Amino acid sequence: MRALVIGAAGFVGNYLVRHLLEQGDEVFAGTLKEPVALLSDTTLSVDITDSASVAELMHRARPDVVYHLAGISFVPEAESDFDKTLRVNVAGTANVLRQAHLFSKSTSVLFVSSAEVYGHISPTDLPIRETTPTRPANNYSLSKRMAELVAERYVSQGALRCTVVRPFNHIGPGQDSRFVASNFAMQLARIAHGKAPPTLKVGNLEARRDFSDVRDIVRAYRFLAQQGSGVFNLGSGVPRSIQSLLDTLIKVSGLAVKVEQDPARMRGPEVPELYASYEKAHAAAGWKPVITIEQSLADIYGYWHERVRAEVAA
Ligand code: GDD
């Protein structure tokens, strides 16, 4: 299988590339800037906002499957720059879909949308199924839903094979420190190495979200890309408060810390609770998550502990 991963240098992209190589796929990476370490010979540069650049990428990679992961993924970043979010997440995705369609009728695309598209759901909608109505409530979720609609049009016209995945929160070692688990682990590691005072800054600890491990999520991407159609939720099916995430990380670190709410980390009105039914992905591909939250958080803390140690030693 020839696979093209667009957005391969990102957090999830790196894990996906590794997984595809382990499964024996021939893998090409499309990235905006950074090369992908595992793919020194097959990293190609692409700017998804430039249609010609995406066309050239398709012709050089000649993929059977395109995994489209590129985009703005941090909710507050999308909130602060809607223009850029529209350009990258919507127009960029439209370019990828169009160029895949023009390249070959047999090429299929897996588009990574987001659980955020469900937006302000009511508690009676839980757990969220793919049939739950979407009500995007911020710039990020709007952009993801708009991009889904572009994909839906290609699919309904029989012009492209496309699978849409809606992952809930996924975490793991190497994630950008703007995201909650990575951020708390980084702060704790800095405290452990004496690089910061023992006070941890936090935002809304009451939100309840569905966390799974990135290593489980990328397995699902490969299974589901082979389906060639459909919309799939990916999550653990278990709601967890941000407070419980914090408590587990503090326990893993073995530190005594003070916790302080930072107004800058608080967002506008947030959905209090979100969690998935992943029954559809299970039925289609036999997929279920296997890595425990305790394991994910221990690995994330271990990653940051080592990274800060190396910085201190340098
Ligand atoms: N980032 C961050 N930092 N979030 C915090 C903090 C903090 O200090 N304190 C509390 N939170 C809360 C946020 O308010 C939010 O409710 C939750 O932790 C998770 O925030 P993020 O890790 O930033 O992720 P997200 O939920 O906004 O979005 C993630 O999940 C989506 C799928 O549900 C991202 O991975 C998106 O790309 C993804 O689509």
GROMACS .gro file of C-alpha atoms and ligand atoms in nm:
model
  353
    1MET     CA    1   0.000   0.000   0.000
    2ARG     CA    2   0.140   0.344  -0.094
    3ALA     CA    3   0.042   0.586   0.178
    4LEU     CA    4   0.079   0.962   0.181
    5VAL     CA    5   0.061   1.134   0.520
    6ILE     CA    6  -0.007   1.507   0.490
    7GLY     CA    7   0.091   1.680   0.812
    8ALA     CA    8   0.337   1.401   0.885
    9ALA     CA    9   0.573   1.613   1.094
   10GLY     CA   10   0.309   1.685   1.356
   11PHE     CA   11   0.245   1.499   1.680
   12VAL     CA   12  -0.005   1.247   1.540
   13GLY     CA   13   0.164   1.236   1.199
   14ASN     CA   14   0.487   1.106   1.351
   15TYR     CA   15   0.304   0.823   1.528
   16LEU     CA   16   0.104   0.740   1.215
   17VAL     CA   17   0.415   0.724   0.995
   18ARG     CA   18   0.582   0.487   1.242
   19HIS     CA   19   0.271   0.266   1.254
   20LEU     CA   20   0.230   0.251   0.875
   21LEU     CA   21   0.597   0.158   0.830
   22GLU     CA   22   0.562  -0.116   1.094
   23GLN     CA   23   0.265  -0.250   0.899
   24GLY     CA   24   0.474  -0.270   0.581
   25ASP     CA   25   0.326   0.026   0.392
   26GLU     CA   26   0.536   0.238   0.159
   27VAL     CA   27   0.508   0.580   0.318
   28PHE     CA   28   0.548   0.933   0.179
   29ALA     CA   29   0.533   1.238   0.401
   30GLY     CA   30   0.391   1.575   0.302
   31THR     CA   31   0.508   1.850   0.536
   32LEU     CA   32   0.514   2.228   0.533
   33LYS     CA   33   0.860   2.273   0.680
   34GLU     CA   34   1.023   2.003   0.889
   35PRO     CA   35   1.142   1.672   0.740
   36VAL     CA   36   1.022   1.350   0.902
   37ALA     CA   37   1.314   1.167   1.061
   38LEU     CA   38   1.191   0.818   0.963
   39LEU     CA   39   1.135   0.924   0.603
   40SER     CA   40   1.447   1.110   0.499
   41ASP     CA   41   1.412   0.998   0.135
   42THR     CA   42   1.035   1.031   0.099
   43THR     CA   43   0.952   1.358   0.272
   44LEU     CA   44   0.804   1.602   0.022
   45SER     CA   45   0.727   1.962   0.093
   46VAL     CA   46   0.371   2.088   0.058
   47ASP     CA   47   0.163   2.389   0.144
   48ILE     CA   48  -0.199   2.271   0.151
   49THR     CA   49  -0.327   2.624   0.098
   50ASP     CA   50  -0.160   2.617  -0.246
   51SER     CA   51  -0.350   2.394  -0.487
   52ALA     CA   52  -0.054   2.355  -0.728
   53SER     CA   53   0.168   2.243  -0.443
   54VAL     CA   54  -0.087   1.974  -0.344
   55ALA     CA   55  -0.119   1.861  -0.708
   56GLU     CA   56   0.258   1.819  -0.734
   57LEU     CA   57   0.263   1.623  -0.407
   58MET     CA   58  -0.001   1.378  -0.539
   59HIS     CA   59   0.192   1.322  -0.860
   60ARG     CA   60   0.518   1.261  -0.681
   61ALA     CA   61   0.378   1.034  -0.409
   62ARG     CA   62   0.118   0.855  -0.628
   63PRO     CA   63  -0.072   0.734  -0.320
   64ASP     CA   64  -0.331   0.460  -0.282
   65VAL     CA   65  -0.433   0.623   0.046
   66VAL     CA   66  -0.397   0.983   0.162
   67TYR     CA   67  -0.408   1.052   0.536
   68HIS     CA   68  -0.494   1.419   0.572
   69LEU     CA   69  -0.384   1.536   0.918
   70ALA     CA   70  -0.257   1.884   0.839
   71GLY     CA   71  -0.429   2.177   1.001
   72ILE     CA   72  -0.469   2.404   1.297
   73SER     CA   73  -0.549   2.178   1.591
   74PHE     CA   74  -0.532   2.402   1.900
   75VAL     CA   75  -0.878   2.540   1.976
   76PRO     CA   76  -0.765   2.881   2.116
   77GLU     CA   77  -0.537   2.936   1.813
   78ALA     CA   78  -0.837   2.890   1.582
   79GLU     CA   79  -1.039   3.120   1.803
   80SER     CA   80  -0.784   3.399   1.769
   81ASP     CA   81  -0.738   3.378   1.390
   82PHE     CA   82  -1.047   3.266   1.198
   83ASP     CA   83  -0.911   3.381   0.860
   84LYS     CA   84  -0.608   3.158   0.887
   85THR     CA   85  -0.821   2.872   1.022
   86LEU     CA   86  -1.052   2.896   0.721
   87ARG     CA   87  -0.757   2.906   0.483
   88VAL     CA   88  -0.579   2.607   0.634
   89ASN     CA   89  -0.855   2.385   0.772
   90VAL     CA   90  -1.124   2.446   0.509
   91ALA     CA   91  -0.960   2.567   0.185
   92GLY     CA   92  -0.655   2.348   0.255
   93THR     CA   93  -0.872   2.039   0.298
   94ALA     CA   94  -1.070   2.129  -0.016
   95ASN     CA   95  -0.738   2.137  -0.206
   96VAL     CA   96  -0.638   1.795  -0.074
   97LEU     CA   97  -0.976   1.641  -0.164
   98ARG     CA   98  -0.985   1.798  -0.508
   99GLN     CA   99  -0.630   1.698  -0.597
  100ALA     CA  100  -0.685   1.342  -0.470
  101HIS     CA  101  -0.999   1.327  -0.685
  102LEU     CA  102  -0.816   1.460  -0.992
  103PHE     CA  103  -0.517   1.232  -0.935
  104SER     CA  104  -0.703   0.899  -0.939
  105LYS     CA  105  -1.052   0.761  -0.887
  106SER     CA  106  -0.906   0.473  -0.687
  107THR     CA  107  -0.716   0.687  -0.434
  108SER     CA  108  -0.896   0.712  -0.101
  109VAL     CA  109  -0.862   0.986   0.160
  110LEU     CA  110  -0.889   0.968   0.535
  111PHE     CA  111  -0.977   1.314   0.666
  112VAL     CA  112  -0.911   1.385   1.033
  113SER     CA  113  -1.196   1.598   1.159
  114SER     CA  114  -1.271   1.632   1.531
  115ALA     CA  115  -1.519   1.543   1.803
  116GLU     CA  116  -1.545   1.919   1.850
  117VAL     CA  117  -1.794   1.926   1.559
  118TYR     CA  118  -2.063   1.798   1.797
  119GLY     CA  119  -2.029   2.126   1.988
  120HIS     CA  120  -2.289   2.211   2.247
  121ILE     CA  121  -2.453   1.875   2.293
  122SER     CA  122  -2.708   1.807   2.562
  123PRO     CA  123  -2.642   1.548   2.836
  124THR     CA  124  -2.913   1.327   2.684
  125ASP     CA  125  -2.695   1.294   2.371
  126LEU     CA  126  -2.423   1.110   2.566
  127PRO     CA  127  -2.239   0.900   2.469
  128ILE     CA  128  -2.199   1.078   2.137
  129ARG     CA  129  -2.269   0.867   1.830
  130GLU     CA  130  -2.199   0.956   1.468
  131THR     CA  131  -2.573   1.019   1.428
  132THR     CA  132  -2.572   1.286   1.702
  133PRO     CA  133  -2.642   1.624   1.537
  134THR     CA  134  -2.339   1.849   1.488
  135ARG     CA  135  -2.360   2.198   1.642
  136PRO     CA  136  -2.017   2.359   1.598
  137ALA     CA  137  -1.966   2.617   1.871
  138ASN     CA  138  -1.627   2.775   1.801
  139ASN     CA  139  -1.402   2.866   1.507
  140TYR     CA  140  -1.214   2.538   1.525
  141SER     CA  141  -1.522   2.315   1.517
  142LEU     CA  142  -1.683   2.530   1.248
  143SER     CA  143  -1.377   2.489   1.028
  144LYS     CA  144  -1.372   2.112   1.079
  145ARG     CA  145  -1.744   2.080   1.004
  146MET     CA  146  -1.712   2.295   0.690
  147ALA     CA  147  -1.429   2.073   0.569
  148GLU     CA  148  -1.642   1.764   0.638
  149LEU     CA  149  -1.917   1.914   0.421
  150VAL     CA  150  -1.672   1.954   0.133
  151ALA     CA  151  -1.577   1.588   0.173
  152GLU     CA  152  -1.945   1.486   0.191
  153ARG     CA  153  -2.012   1.655  -0.140
  154TYR     CA  154  -1.734   1.463  -0.318
  155VAL     CA  155  -1.858   1.138  -0.166
  156SER     CA  156  -2.226   1.198  -0.248
  157GLN     CA  157  -2.130   1.268  -0.610
  158GLY     CA  158  -1.933   0.943  -0.622
  159ALA     CA  159  -1.624   1.151  -0.702
  160LEU     CA  160  -1.397   1.032  -0.421
  161ARG     CA  161  -1.357   0.758  -0.162
  162CYS     CA  162  -1.326   0.935   0.170
  163THR     CA  163  -1.343   0.831   0.535
  164VAL     CA  164  -1.399   1.099   0.798
  165VAL     CA  165  -1.275   1.036   1.152
  166ARG     CA  166  -1.384   1.239   1.454
  167PRO     CA  167  -1.127   1.174   1.723
  168PHE     CA  168  -1.194   1.286   2.078
  169ASN     CA  169  -0.896   1.413   2.281
  170HIS     CA  170  -0.587   1.204   2.219
  171ILE     CA  171  -0.261   1.235   2.404
  172GLY     CA  172   0.088   1.087   2.421
  173PRO     CA  173   0.458   1.161   2.453
  174GLY     CA  174   0.572   1.437   2.219
  175GLN     CA  175   0.246   1.632   2.207
  176ASP     CA  176   0.272   2.011   2.190
  177SER     CA  177   0.284   2.159   2.540
  178ARG     CA  178  -0.017   2.380   2.467
  179PHE     CA  179  -0.247   2.077   2.514
  180VAL     CA  180  -0.363   1.997   2.862
  181ALA     CA  181  -0.194   1.666   2.954
  182SER     CA  182   0.134   1.767   2.795
  183ASN     CA  183   0.119   2.108   2.959
  184PHE     CA  184   0.060   1.977   3.311
  185ALA     CA  185   0.332   1.712   3.266
  186MET     CA  186   0.578   1.973   3.138
  187GLN     CA  187   0.509   2.202   3.434
  188LEU     CA  188   0.558   1.911   3.678
  189ALA     CA  189   0.883   1.806   3.509
  190ARG     CA  190   1.013   2.163   3.536
  191ILE     CA  191   0.925   2.167   3.905
  192ALA     CA  192   1.092   1.825   3.954
  193HIS     CA  193   1.418   1.960   3.805
  194GLY     CA  194   1.408   2.280   4.007
  195LYS     CA  195   1.335   2.491   3.696
  196ALA     CA  196   1.008   2.631   3.833
  197PRO     CA  197   0.854   2.699   4.175
  198PRO     CA  198   0.615   2.426   4.299
  199THR     CA  199   0.299   2.594   4.174
  200LEU     CA  200   0.104   2.448   3.885
  201LYS     CA  201  -0.107   2.680   3.667
  202VAL     CA  202  -0.433   2.539   3.537
  203GLY     CA  203  -0.750   2.634   3.351
  204ASN     CA  204  -1.094   2.475   3.378
  205LEU     CA  205  -1.053   2.153   3.580
  206GLU     CA  206  -1.424   2.069   3.577
  207ALA     CA  207  -1.458   1.991   3.206
  208ARG     CA  208  -1.498   1.619   3.141
  209ARG     CA  209  -1.342   1.488   2.823
  210ASP     CA  210  -1.275   1.156   2.654
  211PHE     CA  211  -0.900   1.088   2.642
  212SER     CA  212  -0.730   0.812   2.449
  213ASP     CA  213  -0.372   0.738   2.354
  214VAL     CA  214  -0.240   0.856   2.018
  215ARG     CA  215  -0.092   0.508   1.959
  216ASP     CA  216  -0.443   0.360   1.966
  217ILE     CA  217  -0.580   0.638   1.747
  218VAL     CA  218  -0.330   0.585   1.463
  219ARG     CA  219  -0.413   0.213   1.453
  220ALA     CA  220  -0.775   0.314   1.391
  221TYR     CA  221  -0.673   0.552   1.113
  222ARG     CA  222  -0.512   0.269   0.916
  223PHE     CA  223  -0.802   0.027   0.967
  224LEU     CA  224  -1.062   0.287   0.878
  225ALA     CA  225  -0.878   0.429   0.576
  226GLN     CA  226  -0.924   0.084   0.423
  227GLN     CA  227  -1.302   0.117   0.464
  228GLY     CA  228  -1.295   0.400   0.208
  229SER     CA  229  -1.615   0.563   0.336
  230GLY     CA  230  -1.812   0.659   0.645
  231VAL     CA  231  -1.782   0.882   0.951
  232PHE     CA  232  -1.629   0.734   1.268
  233ASN     CA  233  -1.595   0.853   1.626
  234LEU     CA  234  -1.271   0.757   1.796
  235GLY     CA  235  -1.243   0.776   2.171
  236SER     CA  236  -1.223   0.568   2.486
  237GLY     CA  237  -1.593   0.592   2.569
  238VAL     CA  238  -1.503   0.710   2.921
  239PRO     CA  239  -1.547   1.068   3.044
  240ARG     CA  240  -1.267   1.199   3.268
  241SER     CA  241  -1.243   1.531   3.443
  242ILE     CA  242  -0.938   1.747   3.382
  243GLN     CA  243  -0.903   1.742   3.763
  244SER     CA  244  -0.860   1.363   3.755
  245LEU     CA  245  -0.595   1.396   3.484
  246LEU     CA  246  -0.411   1.646   3.699
  247ASP     CA  247  -0.439   1.426   4.011
  248THR     CA  248  -0.294   1.124   3.825
  249LEU     CA  249  -0.005   1.328   3.684
  250ILE     CA  250   0.078   1.473   4.026
  251LYS     CA  251   0.073   1.121   4.171
  252VAL     CA  252   0.301   0.992   3.892
  253SER     CA  253   0.546   1.278   3.957
  254GLY     CA  254   0.555   1.211   4.332
  255LEU     CA  255   0.571   1.588   4.390
  256ALA     CA  256   0.390   1.809   4.641
  257VAL     CA  257   0.259   2.108   4.444
  258LYS     CA  258   0.019   2.396   4.484
  259VAL     CA  259  -0.246   2.429   4.212
  260GLU     CA  260  -0.343   2.778   4.098
  261GLN     CA  261  -0.613   2.877   3.849
  262ASP     CA  262  -0.478   3.102   3.574
  263PRO     CA  263  -0.751   3.324   3.422
  264ALA     CA  264  -0.561   3.329   3.089
  265ARG     CA  265  -0.612   2.952   3.063
  266MET     CA  266  -0.989   2.972   3.106
  267ARG     CA  267  -1.189   2.958   2.782
  268GLY     CA  268  -1.533   3.093   2.698
  269PRO     CA  269  -1.832   2.871   2.776
  270GLU     CA  270  -1.722   2.510   2.737
  271VAL     CA  271  -1.929   2.197   2.692
  272PRO     CA  272  -1.922   2.042   3.043
  273GLU     CA  273  -1.896   1.681   2.929
  274LEU     CA  274  -1.806   1.500   2.604
  275TYR     CA  275  -1.750   1.132   2.549
  276ALA     CA  276  -1.779   0.895   2.257
  277SER     CA  277  -1.946   0.581   2.156
  278TYR     CA  278  -1.685   0.408   1.941
  279GLU     CA  279  -1.917   0.117   1.860
  280LYS     CA  280  -1.922   0.199   1.490
  281ALA     CA  281  -1.541   0.182   1.454
  282HIS     CA  282  -1.544  -0.139   1.656
  283ALA     CA  283  -1.810  -0.294   1.434
  284ALA     CA  284  -1.636  -0.185   1.112
  285ALA     CA  285  -1.275  -0.260   1.198
  286GLY     CA  286  -1.272  -0.446   1.529
  287TRP     CA  287  -1.098  -0.142   1.677
  288LYS     CA  288  -1.093  -0.061   2.043
  289PRO     CA  289  -0.845   0.137   2.250
  290VAL     CA  290  -0.610  -0.074   2.464
  291ILE     CA  291  -0.366   0.169   2.629
  292THR     CA  292  -0.484   0.279   2.975
  293ILE     CA  293  -0.498   0.644   3.073
  294GLU     CA  294  -0.253   0.570   3.358
  295GLN     CA  295  -0.002   0.432   3.107
  296SER     CA  296  -0.045   0.731   2.873
  297LEU     CA  297   0.002   0.983   3.152
  298ALA     CA  298   0.305   0.798   3.294
  299ASP     CA  299   0.464   0.794   2.947
  300ILE     CA  300   0.389   1.164   2.896
  301TYR     CA  301   0.543   1.254   3.231
  302GLY     CA  302   0.844   1.032   3.153
  303TYR     CA  303   0.891   1.209   2.820
  304TRP     CA  304   0.888   1.556   2.978
  305HIS     CA  305   1.102   1.448   3.274
  306GLU     CA  306   1.372   1.328   3.035
  307ARG     CA  307   1.339   1.628   2.804
  308VAL     CA  308   1.376   1.882   3.087
  309ARG     CA  309   1.664   1.677   3.236
  310ALA     CA  310   1.847   1.696   2.901
  311GLU     CA  311   1.784   2.072   2.881
  312VAL     CA  312   1.922   2.121   3.232
  313ALA     CA  313   2.228   1.906   3.155
  314ALA     CA  314   2.304   2.091   2.829
  315GDD     N1  315  -0.471   2.345   2.698
  315GDD     C1  316  -0.512   2.354   2.826
  315GDD     N2  317  -0.429   2.409   2.922
  315GDD     N3  318  -0.635   2.308   2.856
  315GDD     C2  319  -0.675   2.315   2.986
  315GDD     C3  320  -0.594   2.369   3.088
  315GDD     C4  321  -0.463   2.419   3.055
  315GDD     O1  322  -0.387   2.469   3.137
  315GDD     N4  323  -0.662   2.359   3.205
  315GDD     C5  324  -0.780   2.304   3.178
  315GDD     N5  325  -0.790   2.277   3.044
  315GDD     C6  326  -0.906   2.216   2.977
  315GDD     C7  327  -0.957   2.293   2.855
  315GDD     O2  328  -1.038   2.403   2.896
  315GDD     C8  329  -1.036   2.182   2.783
  315GDD     O3  330  -1.163   2.167   2.842
  315GDD     C9  331  -0.954   2.055   2.815
  315GDD     O4  332  -0.866   2.090   2.923
  315GDD    C10  333  -0.873   2.000   2.700
  315GDD     O5  334  -0.802   2.106   2.638
  315GDD     P1  335  -0.691   2.079   2.523
  315GDD     O6  336  -0.593   1.977   2.567
  315GDD     O7  337  -0.637   2.212   2.482
  315GDD     O8  338  -0.775   2.011   2.405
  315GDD     P2  339  -0.918   2.049   2.338
  315GDD     O9  340  -1.024   1.970   2.408
  315GDD    O10  341  -0.935   2.195   2.328
  315GDD    O11  342  -0.900   1.994   2.188
  315GDD    C11  343  -0.836   1.868   2.164
  315GDD    O12  344  -0.931   1.768   2.139
  315GDD    C12  345  -1.006   1.784   2.017
  315GDD    C13  346  -1.101   1.663   2.006
  315GDD    O13  347  -1.194   1.663   2.108
  315GDD    C14  348  -0.741   1.888   2.046
  315GDD    O14  349  -0.658   1.773   2.036
  315GDD    C15  350  -0.817   1.909   1.917
  315GDD    O15  351  -0.726   1.916   1.807
  315GDD    C16  352  -0.912   1.790   1.899
  315GDD    O16  353  -0.983   1.805   1.778
   0.00000   0.00000   0.00000
